[in-house]
Coordinates of C-alpha atoms in Angstrom, one line a residue:
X1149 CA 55.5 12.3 112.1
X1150 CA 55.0 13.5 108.4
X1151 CA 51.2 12.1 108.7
X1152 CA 50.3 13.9 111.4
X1153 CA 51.8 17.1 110.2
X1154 CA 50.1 16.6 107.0
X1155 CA 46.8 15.1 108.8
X1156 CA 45.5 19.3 108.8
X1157 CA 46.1 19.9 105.1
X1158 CA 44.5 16.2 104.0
X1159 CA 41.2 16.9 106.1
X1160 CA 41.1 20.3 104.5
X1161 CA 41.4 18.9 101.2
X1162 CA 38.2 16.1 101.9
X1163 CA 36.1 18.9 103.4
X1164 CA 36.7 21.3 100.2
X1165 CA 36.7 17.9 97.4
X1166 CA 33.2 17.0 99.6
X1167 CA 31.8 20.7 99.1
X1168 CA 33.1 21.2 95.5
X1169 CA 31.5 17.9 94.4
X1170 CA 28.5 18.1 96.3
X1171 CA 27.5 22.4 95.0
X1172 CA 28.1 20.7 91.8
X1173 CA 25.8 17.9 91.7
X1174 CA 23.1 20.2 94.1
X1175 CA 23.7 23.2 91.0
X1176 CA 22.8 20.1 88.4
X1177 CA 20.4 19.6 89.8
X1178 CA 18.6 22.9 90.2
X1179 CA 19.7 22.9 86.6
X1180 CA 18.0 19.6 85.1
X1181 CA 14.5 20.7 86.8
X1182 CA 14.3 24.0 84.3
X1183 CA 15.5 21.7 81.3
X1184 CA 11.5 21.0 80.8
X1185 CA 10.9 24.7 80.0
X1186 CA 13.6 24.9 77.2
X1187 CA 10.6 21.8 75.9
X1188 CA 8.3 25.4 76.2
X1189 CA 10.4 27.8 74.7
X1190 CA 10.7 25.9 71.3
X1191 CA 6.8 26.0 71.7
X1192 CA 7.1 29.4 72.2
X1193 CA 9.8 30.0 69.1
X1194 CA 7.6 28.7 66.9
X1195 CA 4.6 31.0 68.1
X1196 CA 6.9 34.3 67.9
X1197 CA 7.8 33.0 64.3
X1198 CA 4.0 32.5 63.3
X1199 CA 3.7 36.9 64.5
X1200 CA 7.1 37.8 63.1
X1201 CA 5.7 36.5 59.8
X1202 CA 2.3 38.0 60.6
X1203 CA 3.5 40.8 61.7
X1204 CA 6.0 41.3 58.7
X1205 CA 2.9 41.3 56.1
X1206 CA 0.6 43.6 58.1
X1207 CA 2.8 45.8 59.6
X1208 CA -0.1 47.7 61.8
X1209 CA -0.9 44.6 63.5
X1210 CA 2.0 45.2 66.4
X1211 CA 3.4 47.9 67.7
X1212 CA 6.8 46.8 67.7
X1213 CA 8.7 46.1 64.1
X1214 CA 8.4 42.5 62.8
X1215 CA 11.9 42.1 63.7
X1216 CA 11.6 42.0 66.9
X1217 CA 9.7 39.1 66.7
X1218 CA 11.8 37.5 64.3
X1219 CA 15.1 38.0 66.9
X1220 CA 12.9 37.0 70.2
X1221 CA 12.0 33.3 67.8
X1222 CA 15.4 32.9 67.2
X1223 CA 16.4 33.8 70.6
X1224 CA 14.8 31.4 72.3
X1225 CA 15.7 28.6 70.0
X1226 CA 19.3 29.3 70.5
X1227 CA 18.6 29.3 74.3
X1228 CA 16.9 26.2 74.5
X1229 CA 19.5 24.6 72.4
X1230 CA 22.5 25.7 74.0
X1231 CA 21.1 25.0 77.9
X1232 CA 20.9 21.8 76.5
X1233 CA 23.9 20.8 75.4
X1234 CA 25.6 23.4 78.5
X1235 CA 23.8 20.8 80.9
X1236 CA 25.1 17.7 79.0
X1237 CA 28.8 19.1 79.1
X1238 CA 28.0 20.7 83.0
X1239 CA 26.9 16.9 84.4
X1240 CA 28.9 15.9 86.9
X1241 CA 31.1 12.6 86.1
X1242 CA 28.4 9.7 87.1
X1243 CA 25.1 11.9 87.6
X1244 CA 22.3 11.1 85.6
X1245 CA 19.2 13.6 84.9
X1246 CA 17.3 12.7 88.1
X1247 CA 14.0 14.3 86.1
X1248 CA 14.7 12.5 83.0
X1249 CA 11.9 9.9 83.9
X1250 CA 9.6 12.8 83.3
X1251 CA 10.3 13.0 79.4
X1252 CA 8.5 11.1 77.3
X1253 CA 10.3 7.4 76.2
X1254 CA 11.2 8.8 72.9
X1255 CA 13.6 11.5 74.4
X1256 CA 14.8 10.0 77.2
X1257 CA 18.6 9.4 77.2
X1258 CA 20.1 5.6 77.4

């Protein structure tokens, strides 16, 4: 008798277990297919470094103050440093990087 009054309450708990685990590995997911443009934003760090430092000896040369450039370089460094290691402690126990066969052998990790 105690089974069946508790057989409710247990198929409620699979059904929300089985949709917590499976938003979290879906969310992962999403989230592992825009870890190749953190790859572009250091790329694009370094380039907004290059102008802040151009900018910073020829101030005429942008019309915003150098900076600007200097915090939008540093920006996107810390972004693409901290997505990374937010999807590494994010990953669902077990889940591997399903794009990480995309990254070149050097990065890839074992």
């Amino acid at each position: 008798m105690p089974f069946l009054v508790a057989l409710p309450f247990n198929v409620l708990e699979a059904i929300g277990r089985a949709g917590f685990y499976t938003t979290w590995h879906l969310l992962y997911f999403v989230a592992c297919a825009f870890r190749a443009f953190t790859g572009f934003l250091f790329v694009a760090g370094i380039v907004m470094l290059l102008v802040s430092i151009g900018v910073f000896v020829n101030p005429n040369a942008a019309p915003m103050p150098w900076w600007f450039f200097l915090s939008s370089a540093l920006g996107m460094f810390v972004f693409a440093v901290g997505y990374n290691l937010f999807l590494d402690w994010f990953a669902p126990p077990g889940a591997e990087d399903p794009f990480d066969r995309y990254r070149p052998s050097a990065k890839r990790r074992t």
